[in-house]
Amino acid sequence: MLAEDQKTVPLSRFCRFQTADLDEAREIVARNFCAHRLDRASGEGRFDACQNRVEGRSISLNYIRYGADVEIEPGELDSFFLIQIPLAGHATIRNGRATVSSSSRVATILNPDWHTAMRWHDGCEQLLLQIDRGFMRDVAERMTGMPLDQGVRFSPRIDLDKPGTRDWFAKLRAVVRAAEAGAVFSGCDGFQQRLVEENLIVHLLETQPSGISPLLERPVCTSAPAVLKRALAIINERFAAPLSLLDIATAAGTTPRTLQLVFRKELGQTPIEYLQDRRLSFARHLLLSETGHRSVGDVAHLSGHRHFGRFSAAYRERYGEHPRETLHGTESF
């Protein structure tokens, strides 16, 4: 078994503890993560807890097992996200309203401001990636180009069979191997370590559904004409404000007709259609990120929609559901 062969246990050179004492395991794991409840859920299995851990700038890599069938309840993690990938066995994870049966093909990501409770079944062993909440938000803001007051919230279920996610997991495994070889984390050059961590988070944000996914859907026009780049910049910066075709053309330094032709050629849509897409994408981001403080009307206004009825109709046509349905299902994705 994986737990018995130390050569196959990830990060074994970074062992933090190994114990058969439940209270000791709870205390040491709490130092690295947060205070939590840890109890045996049944008499199945021998309690044999182990944690291997190596810390970087804003993330840490961990291997944890408990051996026995245990219940873990940290509540809200508060300061960090936690990705859990079973290497053996399975677990049942509840984060917010979502409950995930986790296995070698299904991982989980715990949102820090949603209540978490877990059951690691007998023989479960997991690779854990701990990510600082502020770092996640910083990377997300740089990717979207806008402040994210509500931060980032993910769908807790990670499908490891999806092509994009499979590629991300391959990157993570490569980072684990590099850490084991001493190439990153332990004694690593600061700039190189930052690049490794940012690359993991950027790829995660690009592949795992989250409240900012709609903001990452805009087209990339690296080789587009300068006039289009200027127009896209003004739309992305001021989409929530009243903007007309003439406003956009003037800011881009061209005529409305020329701008229409450039957008049609490069993006296959008009400037106003692109503007509406940006407004709808931002509205969906707000609805997915909302925690009960804003109404659908507030979201419509903040995303630049001046007519609630037209906003609702356009949103339903784009996403296949009423804005209220998105708002009420924010914790289940």
Coordinates of C-alpha atoms in Angstrom, one line a residue:
M1 CA 0.0 0.0 0.0
L2 CA 1.0 3.6 -0.6
A3 CA 1.1 4.4 3.2
E4 CA 3.4 1.5 3.9
D5 CA 6.0 2.2 1.2
Q6 CA 7.7 5.4 2.1
K7 CA 9.3 5.6 -1.3
T8 CA 5.9 6.2 -2.9
V9 CA 4.6 8.6 -0.3
P10 CA 4.7 12.2 -1.7
L11 CA 7.0 14.7 0.0
S12 CA 8.3 12.0 2.4
R13 CA 11.5 14.0 3.0
F14 CA 9.4 16.8 4.5
C15 CA 7.6 14.7 7.2
R16 CA 6.0 16.9 9.9
F17 CA 4.7 14.0 12.1
Q18 CA 3.5 10.4 12.2
T19 CA 1.4 9.3 15.2
A20 CA -1.2 6.9 16.4
D21 CA -2.5 9.5 18.8
L22 CA -5.6 11.4 17.5
D23 CA -5.2 14.4 19.8
E24 CA -1.6 14.9 18.8
A25 CA -2.6 14.7 15.1
R26 CA -5.4 17.2 15.6
E27 CA -3.0 19.7 17.3
I28 CA -0.2 19.5 14.8
V29 CA -2.5 19.7 11.7
A30 CA -4.2 22.7 13.3
R31 CA -0.9 24.5 13.5
N32 CA -0.4 24.3 9.8
F33 CA -4.0 24.8 8.7
C34 CA -6.6 26.0 11.3
A35 CA -8.4 24.8 14.4
H36 CA -10.8 21.9 13.6
R37 CA -12.8 19.0 15.0
L38 CA -11.2 15.6 14.4
D39 CA -13.0 12.5 15.6
R40 CA -13.1 8.8 14.6
A41 CA -16.3 8.2 12.6
S42 CA -16.3 4.5 13.2
G43 CA -14.1 1.7 14.6
E44 CA -12.8 0.8 11.1
G45 CA -9.1 0.9 10.4
R46 CA -6.1 1.7 12.5
F47 CA -5.5 5.3 13.3
D48 CA -2.1 6.1 11.7
A49 CA -1.8 9.8 11.0
C50 CA 1.0 11.3 8.9
Q51 CA 1.6 14.7 7.4
N52 CA 4.3 15.7 5.0
R53 CA 4.5 19.4 4.2
V54 CA 6.7 21.9 2.4
E55 CA 5.9 25.6 2.3
G56 CA 6.5 28.2 -0.4
R57 CA 5.7 31.9 -0.6
S58 CA 1.9 31.7 -0.8
I59 CA 1.2 28.0 -1.2
S60 CA 2.1 24.8 0.5
L61 CA 2.2 21.2 -0.7
N62 CA 1.0 18.5 1.7
Y63 CA 0.4 14.8 2.0
I64 CA -2.0 13.7 4.8
R65 CA -3.5 10.4 5.9
Y66 CA -5.3 9.3 9.0
G67 CA -5.6 5.6 8.3
A68 CA -8.9 5.2 10.1
D69 CA -12.4 6.5 9.2
V70 CA -12.5 10.1 10.5
E71 CA -14.7 13.1 10.6
I72 CA -13.1 16.5 10.2
E73 CA -14.9 19.8 10.7
P74 CA -12.9 23.0 10.3
G75 CA -15.9 25.2 9.7
E76 CA -14.6 28.2 7.6
L77 CA -11.0 28.1 6.6
D78 CA -10.9 31.9 6.5
S79 CA -7.4 32.7 5.2
F80 CA -6.8 30.0 2.6
F81 CA -8.2 27.7 -0.1
L82 CA -7.5 24.0 0.1
I83 CA -7.4 21.6 -2.8
Q84 CA -7.7 17.9 -1.8
I85 CA -6.8 15.2 -4.3
P86 CA -7.3 11.6 -3.1
L87 CA -4.3 9.3 -3.9
A88 CA -6.0 6.3 -2.3
G89 CA -9.4 5.7 -0.8
H90 CA -12.2 8.2 -0.9
A91 CA -13.8 11.0 1.1
T92 CA -17.1 12.9 1.4
I93 CA -16.6 16.6 1.4
R94 CA -19.2 19.3 2.2
N95 CA -18.3 22.9 1.3
G96 CA -21.2 25.4 1.5
R97 CA -24.2 23.7 0.0
A98 CA -22.2 21.4 -2.2
T99 CA -21.5 17.8 -1.2
V100 CA -18.8 16.0 -3.2
S101 CA -17.9 12.3 -3.2
S102 CA -14.2 12.5 -3.7
S103 CA -12.0 9.8 -5.3
S104 CA -9.0 9.4 -7.5
R105 CA -11.0 11.0 -10.3
V106 CA -12.7 13.7 -8.4
A107 CA -10.9 16.2 -6.2
T108 CA -12.2 19.1 -4.2
I109 CA -11.4 22.8 -3.6
L110 CA -12.6 24.3 -0.3
N111 CA -13.7 27.9 -0.4
P112 CA -12.5 29.7 2.7
D113 CA -15.7 31.6 3.5
W114 CA -18.0 28.5 3.2
H115 CA -18.5 26.1 6.1
T116 CA -16.6 22.8 5.6
A117 CA -17.2 19.4 7.0
M118 CA -15.5 16.2 5.8
R119 CA -15.4 12.4 6.3
W120 CA -12.2 10.7 5.2
H121 CA -13.0 7.1 4.9
D122 CA -10.8 4.2 6.0
G123 CA -7.6 4.2 4.0
C124 CA -8.0 7.7 2.5
E125 CA -4.7 9.4 1.6
Q126 CA -4.7 12.9 0.0
L127 CA -2.4 15.3 -1.7
L128 CA -3.3 18.8 -0.5
L129 CA -2.5 22.2 -2.1
Q130 CA -3.0 25.1 0.4
I131 CA -3.3 28.5 -1.3
D132 CA -3.3 31.9 0.5
R133 CA -6.6 33.7 0.0
G134 CA -5.0 37.0 -0.7
F135 CA -2.6 35.6 -3.2
M136 CA -5.5 33.9 -5.1
R137 CA -7.4 37.3 -5.2
D138 CA -4.3 39.1 -6.4
V139 CA -3.7 36.8 -9.3
A140 CA -7.4 36.8 -10.2
E141 CA -7.5 40.6 -10.2
R142 CA -4.4 40.8 -12.5
M143 CA -6.0 38.3 -14.8
T144 CA -9.3 40.0 -15.1
G145 CA -8.0 43.6 -14.9
M146 CA -10.5 44.7 -12.3
P147 CA -11.0 44.7 -8.5
L148 CA -12.8 41.7 -7.1
D149 CA -14.5 42.9 -3.9
Q150 CA -16.0 39.5 -3.3
G151 CA -12.8 37.6 -4.0
V152 CA -13.0 34.3 -5.8
R153 CA -15.3 31.3 -5.2
F154 CA -14.9 28.0 -7.0
S155 CA -17.2 25.1 -7.7
P156 CA -16.0 22.7 -5.0
R157 CA -16.0 19.7 -7.3
I158 CA -12.8 19.3 -9.5
D159 CA -13.3 16.8 -12.3
L160 CA -9.8 15.3 -12.9
D161 CA -10.9 13.7 -16.1
K162 CA -11.5 17.0 -17.9
P163 CA -8.7 17.8 -20.4
G164 CA -7.8 21.2 -18.9
T165 CA -8.0 20.0 -15.4
R166 CA -5.9 16.9 -16.3
D167 CA -3.2 19.2 -17.6
W168 CA -3.3 21.3 -14.5
F169 CA -3.0 18.2 -12.3
A170 CA 0.0 17.1 -14.4
K171 CA 1.6 20.5 -13.6
L172 CA 1.0 20.0 -9.9
R173 CA 2.5 16.6 -10.0
A174 CA 5.6 18.0 -11.7
V175 CA 5.8 20.7 -9.0
V176 CA 5.6 18.0 -6.3
R177 CA 8.5 16.1 -8.0
A178 CA 10.5 19.3 -8.3
A179 CA 10.0 20.0 -4.6
E180 CA 11.1 16.5 -3.7
A181 CA 14.2 17.0 -5.7
G182 CA 14.9 20.4 -4.0
A183 CA 14.5 22.4 -7.2
V184 CA 11.6 24.5 -5.9
F185 CA 10.3 25.4 -2.4
S186 CA 13.2 24.4 -0.2
G187 CA 16.0 27.0 -0.9
C188 CA 14.5 27.9 -4.3
D189 CA 15.3 31.3 -5.9
G190 CA 12.5 33.7 -4.9
F191 CA 11.6 34.8 -8.4
Q192 CA 11.5 31.2 -9.7
Q193 CA 9.3 30.2 -6.8
R194 CA 6.9 33.0 -7.5
L195 CA 6.7 32.0 -11.2
V196 CA 5.9 28.4 -10.2
E197 CA 3.2 29.4 -7.8
E198 CA 1.6 32.0 -10.1
N199 CA 1.6 29.5 -13.0
L200 CA -0.3 26.9 -10.9
I201 CA -2.9 29.5 -9.9
V202 CA -3.4 31.0 -13.3
H203 CA -3.9 27.6 -14.8
L204 CA -6.4 26.7 -12.0
L205 CA -8.4 29.9 -12.6
E206 CA -8.5 29.2 -16.3
T207 CA -9.8 25.6 -15.9
Q208 CA -11.9 25.3 -12.7
P209 CA -15.3 26.9 -12.8
S210 CA -15.6 29.9 -10.5
G211 CA -17.3 33.2 -10.0
I212 CA -14.7 34.9 -12.2
S213 CA -14.9 32.5 -15.1
P214 CA -17.3 34.8 -17.0
L215 CA -14.7 37.6 -16.7
L216 CA -12.1 35.4 -18.4
E217 CA -14.1 34.7 -21.5
R218 CA -13.3 37.9 -23.4
P219 CA -11.3 37.4 -26.6
V220 CA -7.5 38.0 -26.7
C221 CA -6.5 40.3 -29.5
T222 CA -2.7 40.4 -29.3
S223 CA -2.3 41.1 -33.0
A224 CA -5.4 43.2 -33.5
P225 CA -5.2 46.7 -35.0
A226 CA -4.4 49.5 -32.5
V227 CA -7.8 51.0 -33.0
L228 CA -9.5 47.8 -31.8
K229 CA -7.1 47.6 -28.8
R230 CA -8.1 51.1 -27.8
A231 CA -11.8 50.4 -28.2
L232 CA -11.5 47.2 -26.1
A233 CA -9.6 49.0 -23.4
I234 CA -12.3 51.7 -23.0
I235 CA -15.1 49.2 -23.0
N236 CA -13.4 46.9 -20.4
E237 CA -12.6 49.9 -18.2
R238 CA -16.0 51.7 -18.5
F239 CA -18.5 49.0 -19.4
A240 CA -20.7 49.8 -16.3
A241 CA -21.0 53.5 -17.4
P242 CA -23.3 54.8 -20.1
L243 CA -21.4 54.2 -23.4
S244 CA -22.6 54.8 -26.9
L245 CA -21.0 53.7 -30.2
L246 CA -19.8 57.3 -30.7
D247 CA -18.2 57.4 -27.3
I248 CA -16.2 54.3 -28.0
A249 CA -15.2 55.4 -31.5
T250 CA -14.1 58.8 -30.2
A251 CA -12.0 57.2 -27.5
A252 CA -10.5 54.8 -30.0
G253 CA -9.7 57.7 -32.4
T254 CA -11.8 56.6 -35.3
T255 CA -15.3 56.9 -36.8
P256 CA -18.2 54.7 -35.8
R257 CA -18.4 53.1 -39.2
T258 CA -14.7 52.2 -39.3
L259 CA -15.0 50.8 -35.7
Q260 CA -18.0 48.7 -36.7
L261 CA -16.0 47.2 -39.7
V262 CA -12.9 46.5 -37.5
F263 CA -15.0 44.7 -34.8
R264 CA -16.9 42.7 -37.5
K265 CA -13.6 41.6 -39.1
E266 CA -11.7 40.8 -35.9
L267 CA -14.4 39.6 -33.5
G268 CA -17.4 38.8 -35.5
Q269 CA -19.6 41.2 -33.6
T270 CA -20.4 44.9 -33.2
P271 CA -18.9 47.1 -30.5
I272 CA -22.2 47.3 -28.8
E273 CA -22.6 43.5 -28.8
Y274 CA -19.2 43.2 -27.3
L275 CA -20.2 45.9 -24.7
Q276 CA -23.3 43.9 -23.8
D277 CA -21.3 40.7 -23.5
R278 CA -19.0 42.4 -21.0
R279 CA -21.9 43.7 -19.0
L280 CA -23.6 40.3 -18.9
S281 CA -20.3 38.5 -18.0
F282 CA -19.7 41.0 -15.1
A283 CA -23.3 40.5 -13.9
R284 CA -22.8 36.7 -13.8
H285 CA -19.6 37.2 -11.9
L286 CA -21.4 39.3 -9.3
L287 CA -24.3 36.9 -9.0
L288 CA -22.0 33.9 -8.6
S289 CA -19.9 35.7 -6.0
E290 CA -22.8 37.2 -4.1
T291 CA -23.3 36.3 -0.4
G292 CA -26.8 37.8 0.2
H293 CA -26.0 41.5 0.4
R294 CA -27.1 42.5 -3.1
S295 CA -30.4 42.0 -5.0
V296 CA -30.7 41.2 -8.7
G297 CA -31.6 44.8 -9.3
D298 CA -28.4 45.9 -7.6
V299 CA -26.4 43.6 -9.9
A300 CA -28.1 44.9 -13.0
H301 CA -27.2 48.5 -12.0
L302 CA -23.6 47.7 -11.1
S303 CA -23.0 45.9 -14.4
G304 CA -24.3 48.8 -16.5
H305 CA -27.9 47.7 -17.2
R306 CA -30.4 50.5 -17.0
H307 CA -33.5 48.5 -17.8
F308 CA -34.2 45.5 -15.5
G309 CA -36.6 43.7 -17.8
R310 CA -34.2 43.8 -20.8
F311 CA -31.3 42.7 -18.5
S312 CA -33.3 39.7 -17.3
A313 CA -34.2 38.7 -20.8
A314 CA -30.7 39.1 -22.2
Y315 CA -29.2 37.2 -19.2
R316 CA -31.6 34.3 -19.6
E317 CA -30.9 34.1 -23.4
R318 CA -27.1 34.0 -22.7
Y319 CA -27.0 31.7 -19.7
G320 CA -30.2 29.7 -19.9
E321 CA -31.6 30.8 -16.5
H322 CA -33.0 33.8 -14.8
P323 CA -30.5 36.0 -12.8
R324 CA -32.4 35.1 -9.6
E325 CA -31.8 31.4 -10.2
T326 CA -28.0 32.1 -10.5
L327 CA -28.1 34.2 -7.3
H328 CA -29.9 31.6 -5.3
G329 CA -27.6 28.8 -6.5
T330 CA -24.3 30.6 -5.8
E331 CA -23.0 27.9 -3.5
S332 CA -23.8 24.9 -5.8
F333 CA -22.6 26.2 -9.2

